[in-house]
């Protein structure tokens, strides 16, 4: 039955990363493949306490249906935290979502007709590529340089009739690259000038362990874009709580799409997260995470210097969870993956992050989910595997 | 900017019911408009205990990312509960979803191309109309009779090239109608014969307070259809946990669509629900709900007999949460709504449940969320409002 499924399903595939994660279930494998926060840092006791308070204080209403827009108290806290970082956001412009992945789905629904041009970074975030692909846009990619997108390519893409530009300006997944202040301003200026919707995904922005906090591109845009946030990396991902900030007209459409998608995000998850935020110092908790991830990133960069051949170049992220390596052009990270698994170490080959089929010699390494001893051992194993492939 | 949003958004609107719920926020209004379970019956203490055990026993892993397919233990319990009611279901054919609303979204994604013919009941479930509308199908409606769909209309729709048939065979929302055993078998036979996918939504099936349990249409289909379930009506909706049962090939596509939609359903919600089910007698709890809703339904039917003009006809549901009233043909339930609000009573006018713009003289009454004293008072108010409109 060739026409059994909708046409769109022929272009969308299971997440390659999620498939890889099955291979790496072997506990002897040191995995730099996942994108998991370090569970040792989850505030389990504080969430337990918050949960008890929720059941004791609001009981049944935490178990009932709730509004599509999301818990008003939670949205107020999100707005307050933006204000603390210098960005004024009306709580009524915040829509709580089932993780930030859902934002990508509802944005695609609201904005993308088949064939619309969507600009993404090269390499780009796989979750966005998947969510958008279902709505059959035409992807246009722009090179990601050390300080952000290549502006000439970006302007050319905008001139060519792009509808939106999706990007992760802070410690991008997969590359770890962050936009410089200059490029943030330039991107905002270009999106304004060409009337392109800017979708700014910022799950990692608070996890900066080097350099200074930079404002969101959103803050520089005259026409309001879309700003996405998440509690997954600063508290815990299991609650599936993200949020999106949008202008009034777009907000209303996003609410309609969200309502059709799942009515609303888990009332219980929202209530526990809100209570946790009201009764704990989340900023102190984020500081702990940054300290740990900063050390692990430092260790990974150092060990790569020690164990990888000099021909392998890497990004040097100032935050986030990922680092990006580029092998000599003749090497395939797909082939390397099989050899690495034999050495009991895993990573994500770069190719799935390129919609144009390039990126064969690149790979993503996660540093948030392994301690320094495992990072040293894992990098040394991977170095051995790479060396065996060197010409 | 006429082309700012995707074309599909021009045909989808905010849920009329959710807009109505705002009008009925006034505590003096007795509302039969909502579709809420009675929160007095939520197992708050048991959920509190389950939650404590989750944090104590599995801690961090309840807060981490988890699989798209859903918690294996939870899926095993769902399969076991089907087995107890005589239906054999492989746990690996169950996908946990973010409420059963999400099933409608991912089914539409996986199956519907623009213009595909989707058969729904007339009146039909509003959440499904909304979720499907985003994917721009052509809706074809079949009359709902006291014992299920009109089979001649159904066969005519199937002959005319329908892709799928979406229905709620048990205590339908909005009508309260259930399919007879004969019509269940006939529907299965027709979907098999014409190769139409049957999407069976069953959130209310366990809430039968009159008559005998009848097997799912799913059980009679030779080609596996799609069977949707939910914990929202038998435990609590705030967790947003539903599930879908599907054949292998469809299951894989649904997993891809779910992954792109929100990665996975809240790990915390799933863990608490699983623990609750493992440590409590859910069947005894469901019996409590049925006893209460049965009494409330009995009361509403009796009070309608006492306070409504004889020209108003109603369905007599054997379960679920809703009852359907048909006014004389010259009356508009939209006009009645405004008059009813002045009498401090609310309901949902029937028109939104008809994609063909008919149903002007129908309305939905919810009996799950008000006690008997409020039902009597509310029905008497509504009776007054109706009488004022009689010719």
XYZ file of C-alpha atoms in Angstrom:
782
model
C 0.000 0.000 0.000
C 2.242 2.803 -1.218
C -0.292 5.485 -0.307
C -1.143 4.153 3.139
C 0.831 6.792 5.010
C 0.855 10.523 4.417
C 3.441 11.756 1.929
C 5.274 13.699 4.653
C 6.246 10.464 6.429
C 8.465 9.413 3.537
C 10.939 12.199 4.355
C 11.110 11.809 8.115
C 13.080 9.149 9.905
C 13.701 7.944 13.417
C 16.248 10.032 15.216
C 19.630 8.609 14.348
C 20.850 9.649 17.792
C 18.101 7.717 19.544
C 19.060 4.669 17.486
C 22.706 5.140 18.485
C 21.705 5.327 22.139
C 20.431 1.743 21.860
C 23.880 0.554 20.660
C 25.498 2.320 23.588
C 23.371 0.673 26.277
C 26.370 -1.613 27.037
C 27.684 -0.278 30.386
C 31.290 -0.885 29.323
C 30.918 1.685 26.572
C 31.891 5.214 27.539
C 29.353 7.269 25.672
C 29.849 10.829 24.497
C 26.905 10.242 22.163
C 23.899 11.234 24.239
C 22.693 14.714 25.009
C 21.774 13.959 28.594
C 22.309 16.321 31.505
C 24.311 14.791 34.361
C 21.700 13.072 36.584
C 23.980 13.405 39.647
C 23.082 17.093 39.553
C 19.304 16.620 39.471
C 17.690 18.225 42.546
C 15.909 15.012 43.554
C 15.327 15.873 47.236
C 14.136 19.382 46.448
C 11.732 18.046 43.803
C 10.481 15.438 46.286
C 9.770 18.206 48.813
C 8.139 20.395 46.161
C 5.970 17.490 45.099
C 4.812 16.802 48.694
C 3.899 20.466 49.089
C 1.941 20.438 45.845
C -0.136 17.416 46.903
C -0.664 18.860 50.408
C -1.507 22.406 49.330
C -3.331 22.244 46.027
C -4.113 18.508 45.824
C -6.854 17.835 43.314
C -6.255 20.934 41.211
C -2.731 19.675 40.420
C -4.375 16.572 38.938
C -7.079 18.335 36.898
C -7.081 19.624 33.328
C -5.566 23.112 33.108
C -5.151 25.962 30.646
C -3.350 25.597 27.332
C -1.273 28.714 28.066
C 0.274 27.135 31.174
C 0.452 27.768 34.916
C 0.274 31.535 35.529
C 2.686 31.392 38.478
C 5.228 29.438 36.467
C 4.995 31.929 33.600
C 5.517 34.800 36.053
C 8.696 33.138 37.339
C 9.981 32.636 33.796
C 9.349 36.352 33.061
C 11.052 37.374 36.310
C 14.133 35.311 35.438
C 14.326 37.009 32.018
C 14.050 40.388 33.758
C 16.958 39.426 36.032
C 19.047 38.957 32.900
C 17.936 42.266 31.415
C 15.141 41.150 29.067
C 11.610 42.472 29.551
C 9.044 39.785 28.753
C 5.306 39.953 29.486
C 4.190 36.731 31.262
C 1.158 36.737 28.941
C 3.489 36.344 25.984
C 4.881 33.097 27.440
C 3.323 29.775 26.437
C 4.363 26.705 28.438
C 5.139 23.739 26.180
C 5.769 20.020 26.544
C 9.519 20.421 26.353
C 11.103 22.797 23.883
C 10.783 20.099 21.211
C 7.062 20.869 21.121
C 7.770 24.491 20.242
C 9.432 23.335 17.044
C 6.396 21.245 16.145
C 3.870 24.002 16.794
C 6.014 26.675 15.118
C 6.268 24.501 12.039
C 2.499 23.990 12.079
C 1.791 27.679 12.450
C 4.295 29.000 9.920
C 5.332 26.419 7.370
C 3.577 25.606 4.159
C 5.099 22.902 1.999
C 8.119 24.239 0.139
C 8.624 27.299 2.360
C 12.289 28.126 2.758
C 13.637 27.555 6.252
C 17.175 28.679 6.982
C 19.115 26.581 9.490
C 22.703 26.455 10.632
C 25.126 23.970 9.067
C 25.486 21.791 11.128
C 21.979 22.191 12.559
C 19.988 20.893 15.497
C 18.606 17.457 14.668
C 15.382 17.815 16.694
C 14.475 20.879 14.667
C 15.306 19.199 11.379
C 12.987 16.336 12.364
C 10.124 18.523 13.592
C 10.261 20.821 10.569
C 10.685 17.986 8.033
C 7.169 16.750 8.797
C 5.858 19.975 7.269
C 7.999 19.566 4.135
C 9.846 22.874 3.929
C 12.882 23.481 1.746
C 15.910 23.696 4.017
C 18.560 26.301 3.207
C 21.737 26.040 5.266
C 24.300 28.676 6.227
C 27.831 27.898 7.414
C 28.424 28.208 11.099
C 31.724 29.960 11.804
C 33.492 30.299 15.158
C 31.459 33.399 16.033
C 28.132 32.583 14.364
C 26.625 32.242 10.899
C 28.356 33.425 7.757
C 26.497 36.715 7.216
C 26.888 36.801 3.446
C 25.335 33.402 3.097
C 22.607 34.420 5.526
C 21.739 37.573 3.593
C 21.757 35.652 0.308
C 19.319 33.131 1.818
C 17.081 35.920 3.105
C 17.127 37.691 -0.272
C 16.100 34.434 -1.866
C 12.768 34.510 0.001
C 13.366 32.683 3.277
C 10.351 32.491 5.587
C 12.209 31.871 8.819
C 15.637 31.375 10.317
C 15.973 28.815 13.090
C 19.127 28.997 15.188
C 20.698 28.138 18.538
C 22.932 31.181 19.230
C 24.249 29.953 22.594
C 26.483 26.869 22.724
C 24.737 25.301 19.804
C 23.793 21.668 19.607
C 25.703 20.052 17.917
C 28.689 22.389 17.434
C 29.077 24.196 20.770
C 29.471 27.461 18.796
C 28.109 30.768 20.213
C 27.316 33.950 18.324
C 29.453 37.022 19.046
C 27.684 40.224 20.098
C 28.352 41.690 16.650
C 26.794 38.744 14.846
C 23.760 38.804 17.154
C 23.133 42.418 16.190
C 23.782 41.699 12.532
C 21.382 38.730 12.499
C 18.647 40.844 14.126
C 19.224 43.629 11.620
C 19.004 41.200 8.693
C 15.850 39.452 9.919
C 14.208 42.853 10.418
C 15.315 44.146 7.041
C 14.129 41.106 5.096
C 11.014 40.394 7.188
C 12.255 36.913 8.096
C 10.887 35.308 11.267
C 13.697 34.509 13.691
C 13.168 31.406 15.832
C 15.768 31.521 18.596
C 16.218 28.292 20.508
C 18.032 28.814 23.787
C 18.090 25.712 25.987
C 21.739 26.145 26.966
C 22.099 29.933 27.362
C 22.335 29.829 31.151
C 25.073 27.208 31.091
C 27.910 29.625 30.311
C 31.139 28.769 32.140
C 33.540 31.009 30.194
C 33.223 34.572 28.933
C 30.367 36.998 29.513
C 26.608 36.571 29.145
C 25.410 38.039 25.840
C 21.868 39.264 25.137
C 19.530 37.176 23.014
C 19.213 38.027 19.338
C 15.509 38.387 20.256
C 16.422 41.493 22.270
C 17.837 43.194 19.160
C 14.981 42.351 16.775
C 12.515 45.186 16.101
C 9.849 42.790 14.773
C 9.259 40.309 17.572
C 10.644 36.883 16.809
C 10.205 33.677 18.728
C 12.339 32.867 21.760
C 12.364 29.307 23.115
C 13.476 28.213 26.572
C 13.540 25.054 28.666
C 13.954 23.753 32.197
C 15.488 20.548 30.860
C 19.115 21.637 31.176
C 18.903 23.849 34.297
C 16.551 21.710 36.436
C 15.544 18.354 34.902
C 14.303 17.163 31.507
C 11.911 14.481 32.802
C 9.201 17.059 33.500
C 9.052 18.005 29.806
C 8.662 21.715 30.460
C 9.772 24.280 27.944
C 8.316 27.623 26.946
C 8.069 30.007 24.046
C 7.919 33.809 24.019
C 6.093 35.335 21.051
C 4.280 38.469 19.884
C 0.508 38.652 20.390
C -0.685 37.558 16.961
C 1.744 34.647 16.752
C 1.037 33.706 20.357
C -2.656 33.206 19.598
C -1.838 30.890 16.706
C 0.663 28.927 18.785
C -2.010 28.438 21.472
C -4.395 26.991 18.872
C -1.727 24.611 17.599
C -0.718 23.595 21.130
C -4.353 22.973 22.084
C -4.758 20.624 19.120
C -1.443 18.925 19.944
C -1.959 17.932 23.596
C -4.502 20.357 25.197
C -1.913 21.483 27.765
C 1.359 20.454 29.396
C 1.182 18.116 32.427
C -0.457 20.039 35.284
C 1.464 17.913 37.799
C 4.836 18.578 36.137
C 4.134 22.312 36.020
C 2.964 22.463 39.632
C 6.039 20.648 40.955
C 8.415 22.755 38.844
C 6.733 25.976 39.980
C 6.914 24.976 43.640
C 10.548 23.939 43.226
C 11.385 27.339 41.742
C 9.453 29.184 44.472
C 11.199 27.386 47.312
C 14.744 26.853 46.028
C 17.601 28.965 44.764
C 17.685 27.888 41.132
C 20.519 30.340 40.393
C 22.734 28.574 42.958
C 21.775 25.261 41.376
C 22.654 26.524 37.896
C 26.003 27.685 39.288
C 26.691 24.112 40.441
C 25.894 22.722 36.998
C 28.100 25.303 35.288
C 30.981 24.552 37.623
C 30.746 20.824 36.924
C 30.203 21.048 33.161
C 32.965 23.660 32.935
C 35.411 21.265 34.553
C 34.301 18.392 32.346
C 34.610 20.530 29.202
C 38.079 21.655 30.344
C 39.084 18.046 30.868
C 37.743 16.963 27.480
C 39.609 19.742 25.626
C 42.800 18.903 27.505
C 42.517 15.165 26.871
C 41.790 15.733 23.186
C 45.022 17.728 23.063
C 46.787 14.787 24.646
C 45.232 11.834 22.794
C 43.933 13.027 19.390
C 46.183 13.503 16.375
C 46.952 17.207 15.731
C 45.038 16.993 12.419
C 41.751 16.799 14.299
C 40.347 20.274 15.050
C 37.729 21.049 17.669
C 35.466 23.888 18.789
C 36.110 25.354 22.250
C 32.636 25.960 23.671
C 32.140 28.613 26.350
C 29.124 26.744 27.704
C 26.506 24.116 27.032
C 27.038 20.393 26.696
C 28.672 19.687 23.344
C 31.936 19.997 21.486
C 32.459 19.465 17.785
C 35.387 17.732 16.142
C 36.470 17.846 12.516
C 38.563 14.961 11.229
C 40.854 15.128 8.188
C 38.695 15.408 5.050
C 39.415 11.868 3.878
C 37.999 10.297 7.047
C 34.425 9.173 7.608
C 33.040 9.487 11.132
C 30.475 6.817 10.231
C 33.296 4.318 9.663
C 35.043 5.639 12.765
C 31.882 4.997 14.781
C 32.063 1.234 14.238
C 35.748 1.175 15.148
C 35.062 3.302 18.230
C 32.336 0.938 19.430
C 34.931 -1.848 19.287
C 37.133 0.343 21.512
C 34.075 0.776 23.804
C 33.569 4.471 23.216
C 30.698 6.225 21.394
C 29.961 9.607 19.803
C 27.498 10.927 17.234
C 28.711 11.065 13.622
C 28.116 14.527 12.185
C 26.290 13.677 8.976
C 22.710 13.666 10.394
C 23.201 17.326 11.365
C 23.693 18.252 7.695
C 20.571 18.253 5.551
C 22.783 18.529 2.458
C 24.490 15.176 3.030
C 27.913 16.667 3.835
C 29.682 16.663 7.220
C 31.056 13.158 6.701
C 34.275 13.980 8.578
C 32.677 15.613 11.616
C 31.400 14.343 14.948
C 29.717 15.523 18.135
C 31.055 14.860 21.617
C 28.972 15.378 24.753
C 30.845 16.373 27.910
C 27.972 16.870 30.376
C 27.257 13.268 31.172
C 30.626 11.714 32.116
C 33.002 12.515 34.966
C 36.602 13.465 34.370
C 38.016 9.968 34.822
C 35.618 8.573 32.213
C 36.296 11.521 29.924
C 40.046 10.826 30.019
C 39.570 7.110 29.422
C 36.965 7.680 26.696
C 39.009 10.286 24.845
C 42.085 8.052 24.953
C 40.063 5.166 23.458
C 38.666 7.442 20.765
C 42.151 8.790 20.042
C 43.340 5.205 19.432
C 40.424 4.581 17.061
C 41.112 7.812 15.125
C 44.821 7.097 14.841
C 44.078 3.723 13.275
C 42.249 5.597 10.503
C 44.963 8.192 9.845
C 46.737 8.061 6.495
C 0.865 40.096 5.823
C -1.687 37.630 4.422
C 0.913 34.932 3.904
C 2.595 35.239 7.294
C 1.031 32.084 8.731
C 0.739 28.692 7.111
C -2.417 28.137 5.064
C -3.625 25.445 7.455
C -4.026 27.973 10.274
C -6.817 29.739 8.423
C -9.121 26.740 8.936
C -8.374 26.038 12.591
C -9.759 28.030 15.478
C -9.499 28.134 19.228
C -11.670 25.563 20.913
C -15.107 27.071 21.274
C -15.521 25.064 24.464
C -12.393 26.535 26.003
C -13.705 30.012 25.188
C -17.014 29.135 26.832
C -15.215 27.950 29.938
C -13.933 31.497 30.420
C -17.520 32.852 30.467
C -18.451 30.274 33.056
C -15.694 31.163 35.512
C -18.331 33.044 37.603
C -18.843 30.759 40.646
C -22.575 31.515 40.686
C -22.956 29.855 37.311
C -23.792 26.155 37.429
C -21.833 24.796 34.515
C -22.709 21.709 32.530
C -20.385 23.029 29.832
C -17.006 21.573 30.770
C -15.744 18.075 30.200
C -13.979 17.775 33.522
C -13.898 14.666 35.693
C -15.099 15.263 39.246
C -11.973 16.325 41.189
C -13.467 15.074 44.473
C -12.759 11.594 43.135
C -9.099 12.193 42.280
C -6.856 9.830 44.291
C -4.761 12.671 45.733
C -3.371 10.817 48.769
C -2.528 7.727 46.752
C -0.773 9.852 44.119
C 1.126 11.671 46.870
C 2.314 8.307 48.258
C 3.192 7.047 44.778
C 5.159 10.199 44.121
C 7.156 9.863 47.376
C 8.006 6.274 46.493
C 9.145 7.310 43.020
C 11.510 9.962 44.370
C 12.802 7.599 47.084
C 13.244 4.531 44.875
C 14.243 5.705 41.425
C 15.075 9.380 42.123
C 17.180 10.838 39.352
C 15.996 8.454 36.646
C 12.432 9.756 37.102
C 13.798 13.203 36.224
C 15.875 12.188 33.191
C 14.988 11.971 29.495
C 13.343 8.650 28.662
C 12.250 6.600 25.658
C 9.737 7.827 23.111
C 7.780 4.567 23.381
C 7.068 5.128 27.077
C 7.742 3.442 30.427
C 7.923 -0.338 29.889
C 6.278 -1.113 33.239
C 3.404 1.244 32.524
C 2.869 -0.311 29.102
C 2.832 -3.780 30.679
C 0.107 -2.664 33.101
C -1.959 -1.218 30.256
C -1.651 -4.523 28.368
C -2.597 -6.506 31.494
C -5.713 -4.371 31.998
C -6.764 -5.018 28.386
C -6.217 -8.743 28.971
C -8.472 -8.579 32.043
C -11.222 -7.297 29.766
C -10.610 -9.986 27.179
C -8.410 -8.175 24.658
C -4.920 -9.465 23.886
C -2.503 -6.596 23.296
C 1.296 -6.823 23.052
C 2.920 -4.223 25.361
C 5.321 -3.458 22.487
C 2.364 -2.318 20.395
C 1.480 0.329 23.008
C 2.877 3.850 22.657
C 2.453 6.180 25.644
C 1.284 9.632 24.564
C 0.882 13.069 26.118
C -2.823 12.623 26.695
C -5.031 10.994 24.106
C -5.249 14.356 22.323
C -1.680 13.756 21.148
C -2.718 10.515 19.461
C -5.042 12.493 17.213
C -2.218 14.844 16.266
C 0.280 12.103 15.476
C -2.300 9.956 13.667
C -3.196 12.915 11.488
C 0.502 13.510 10.782
C 1.143 9.910 9.898
C -1.945 9.270 7.768
C -3.466 12.446 6.381
C -2.488 14.221 3.215
C -4.383 17.381 2.349
C -7.801 16.524 0.940
C -7.882 12.935 2.256
C -11.375 11.896 3.259
C -11.836 11.401 6.981
C -15.148 10.006 8.182
C -16.360 11.232 11.564
C -19.579 10.908 13.492
C -22.224 13.666 13.320
C -22.008 15.159 15.943
C -18.274 14.487 16.334
C -15.587 14.942 18.976
C -14.311 18.513 18.849
C -10.715 17.697 19.874
C -10.430 15.355 16.896
C -11.945 17.888 14.512
C -9.348 20.412 15.707
C -6.364 18.059 15.540
C -7.288 16.716 12.111
C -8.189 20.143 10.668
C -4.556 21.226 10.899
C -3.762 18.626 8.252
C -6.563 19.851 5.965
C -8.532 16.670 5.276
C -12.008 16.611 3.788
C -14.422 15.663 6.544
C -17.290 13.320 5.677
C -19.886 12.882 8.413
C -22.243 10.005 9.152
C -25.360 10.294 11.313
C -25.072 8.919 14.785
C -28.173 6.940 15.714
C -29.108 5.608 19.155
C -27.042 2.455 18.594
C -24.177 3.804 16.517
C -23.529 5.179 13.024
C -26.006 4.882 10.180
C -24.440 1.960 8.303
C -25.718 2.936 4.869
C -24.157 6.357 5.147
C -20.978 4.753 6.460
C -20.716 2.324 3.570
C -21.428 5.108 1.083
C -18.614 7.165 2.613
C -16.241 4.194 2.493
C -17.176 3.483 -1.136
C -16.409 7.079 -1.923
C -12.741 6.574 -0.996
C -12.466 7.356 2.709
C -8.999 6.972 4.180
C -10.003 6.588 7.807
C -12.958 6.517 10.141
C -12.525 8.172 13.531
C -15.111 7.292 16.177
C -15.820 7.104 19.897
C -17.944 3.933 20.189
C -18.388 4.107 23.986
C -20.426 6.957 25.523
C -19.358 9.347 22.828
C -18.346 12.924 23.458
C -20.553 14.877 22.815
C -23.640 12.679 22.390
C -23.302 9.997 25.067
C -24.258 7.403 22.392
C -22.738 3.883 22.439
C -22.512 1.399 19.606
C -24.528 -1.810 19.903
C -22.690 -5.118 19.540
C -24.211 -5.566 16.078
C -22.999 -2.171 14.866
C -19.520 -2.799 16.295
C -19.280 -5.965 14.217
C -20.742 -4.229 11.169
C -18.289 -1.311 11.430
C -15.349 -3.727 11.695
C -16.609 -5.678 8.702
C -16.986 -2.504 6.627
C -13.562 -1.090 7.519
C -11.986 -4.444 6.610
C -13.932 -4.741 3.376
C -13.098 -1.235 2.150
C -9.566 -1.057 3.574
C -10.405 1.964 5.708
C -8.274 2.629 8.796
C -10.405 2.606 11.925
C -9.265 4.994 14.666
C -11.146 4.016 17.822
C -11.010 6.550 20.618
C -12.023 5.058 23.949
C -11.446 7.403 26.894
C -14.783 6.598 28.542
C -15.171 2.847 27.904
C -14.499 1.857 31.514
C -17.097 4.281 32.858
C -20.134 2.121 32.117
C -22.787 2.323 34.806
C -25.673 0.656 32.917
C -25.817 -2.406 30.659
C -22.987 -4.788 29.822
C -19.393 -4.173 28.733
C -19.059 -4.586 24.969
C -15.832 -5.449 23.135
C -13.959 -2.768 21.205
C -14.554 -2.525 17.480
C -10.748 -3.038 17.339
C -11.300 -6.596 18.552
C -13.458 -7.386 15.516
C -11.217 -5.801 12.846
C -9.094 -8.242 10.824
C -6.730 -5.496 9.650
C -5.406 -3.904 12.830
C -6.792 -0.433 13.418
C -5.782 2.097 16.012
C -7.108 1.929 19.556
C -6.674 4.954 21.838
C -6.904 4.980 25.631
C -6.355 7.392 28.485
C -5.869 7.621 32.240
C -7.571 11.028 32.275
C -11.063 9.771 33.108
C -10.197 6.777 35.328
C -7.323 8.275 37.361
C -6.579 11.966 36.650
C -6.120 14.115 33.553
C -3.405 16.398 34.963
C -0.692 13.824 34.237
C -1.481 13.953 30.494
C -1.053 10.229 29.946
C -2.820 8.467 27.146
C -1.772 5.590 24.919
C -2.303 4.158 21.495
C -2.299 0.528 20.345
C -1.288 -0.021 16.715
C 0.083 -2.635 14.330
C 3.856 -2.802 13.845
C 4.250 -0.756 10.668
C 1.941 2.015 11.895
C 3.522 1.914 15.350
C 6.950 2.737 13.914
C 5.552 5.746 12.071
C 3.691 6.945 15.164
C 6.939 6.737 17.166
C 8.691 8.936 14.604
C 5.876 11.501 14.733
C 5.771 11.419 18.537
C 9.556 11.879 18.745
C 9.343 14.981 16.570
C 6.370 16.269 18.603
C 7.770 16.179 22.157
C 10.521 13.501 22.343
C 8.577 11.591 25.021
C 5.819 11.994 27.597
C 6.805 13.374 31.035
C 8.999 10.784 32.769
C 7.796 12.042 36.155
C 4.103 11.751 35.217
C 4.620 8.235 33.872
C 6.613 7.105 36.908
C 3.997 8.363 39.388
C 1.116 6.863 37.392
C 2.905 3.513 37.125
C 3.607 3.409 40.857
C 0.027 4.409 41.617
C -1.250 1.543 39.468
C 1.193 -0.939 41.020
C 0.227 -0.087 44.593
C -3.504 0.671 44.387
C -6.663 -1.084 43.295
C -7.561 0.995 40.248
C -10.586 -1.222 39.530
C -12.069 -0.337 42.929
C -11.384 3.301 42.184
C -13.100 3.079 38.796
C -16.087 1.458 40.557
C -16.345 4.522 42.814
C -16.326 6.870 39.816
C -18.969 4.824 38.026
C -21.201 4.766 41.093
C -21.002 8.557 41.443
C -21.364 9.439 37.753
C -24.200 6.923 37.443
C -26.111 8.658 40.225
C -25.449 12.082 38.723
C -26.584 10.933 35.270
C -29.718 9.395 36.827
C -30.440 12.669 38.588
C -29.925 14.730 35.437
C -32.248 12.539 33.356
C -34.880 12.693 36.105
C -34.628 16.474 36.497
C -34.801 16.994 32.745
C -38.070 15.012 32.815
C -39.299 17.320 35.562
C -38.110 20.731 34.291
C -37.681 20.608 30.493
C -40.612 20.934 28.078
C -41.627 17.570 26.622
C -40.552 18.744 23.149
C -36.891 18.492 24.181
C -35.478 14.991 23.556
C -32.340 13.600 25.143
C -29.989 10.636 24.824
C -29.866 8.226 27.781
C -26.141 7.378 28.109
C -25.127 4.078 29.709
C -21.819 5.560 30.807
C -19.341 8.376 30.318
C -19.791 12.014 31.191
C -22.156 13.599 28.655
C -25.783 13.701 27.623
C -27.146 15.261 24.453
C -30.318 17.287 24.112
C -32.239 18.182 20.962
C -34.466 21.241 21.087
C -37.413 21.874 18.762
C -36.106 22.593 15.237
C -36.931 26.283 15.343
C -34.729 26.921 18.401
C -31.090 27.949 18.396
C -28.928 26.685 21.248
C -26.555 29.609 20.576
C -29.347 32.055 21.419
C -30.350 29.850 24.338
C -26.786 29.992 25.641
C -26.960 33.751 26.251
C -30.326 33.416 27.979
C -29.006 30.530 30.080
C -25.997 32.542 31.223
C -28.453 35.178 32.502
C -30.140 32.370 34.468
C -26.649 31.403 35.739
C -26.413 28.047 34.018
C -24.121 26.981 31.155
C -23.887 24.210 28.549
C -22.137 23.746 25.202
C -24.186 24.600 22.095
C -24.059 21.715 19.624
C -23.002 23.507 16.457
C -19.199 23.232 16.938
C -19.569 19.429 16.899
C -20.956 19.573 13.355
C -18.421 20.307 10.621
C -21.327 20.850 8.190
C -22.736 23.824 10.097
C -25.913 22.042 11.215
C -26.845 21.030 14.777
C -28.166 24.501 15.618
C -30.885 23.077 17.881
C -28.673 20.688 19.871
C -26.609 21.002 23.031
C -24.256 19.020 25.256
C -24.714 18.618 28.998
C -21.969 17.309 31.272
C -23.070 15.392 34.351
C -19.721 14.300 35.828
C -18.713 17.550 37.436
C -21.707 18.659 39.545
C -23.371 17.004 42.530
C -27.061 16.133 42.557
C -28.203 19.333 44.316
C -26.444 21.469 41.718
C -27.745 19.292 38.906
C -31.336 19.790 40.078
C -30.873 23.547 40.481
C -29.015 23.888 37.161
C -31.523 21.837 35.169
C -34.407 23.844 36.626
C -32.677 27.095 35.585
C -32.041 25.728 32.114
C -35.666 24.539 31.890
C -36.824 28.097 32.599
C -34.541 29.457 29.892
C -35.766 26.896 27.354
C -39.434 27.545 28.163
C -38.947 31.245 27.500
C -37.872 30.290 23.938
C -40.771 27.920 23.218
C -43.271 28.953 20.559
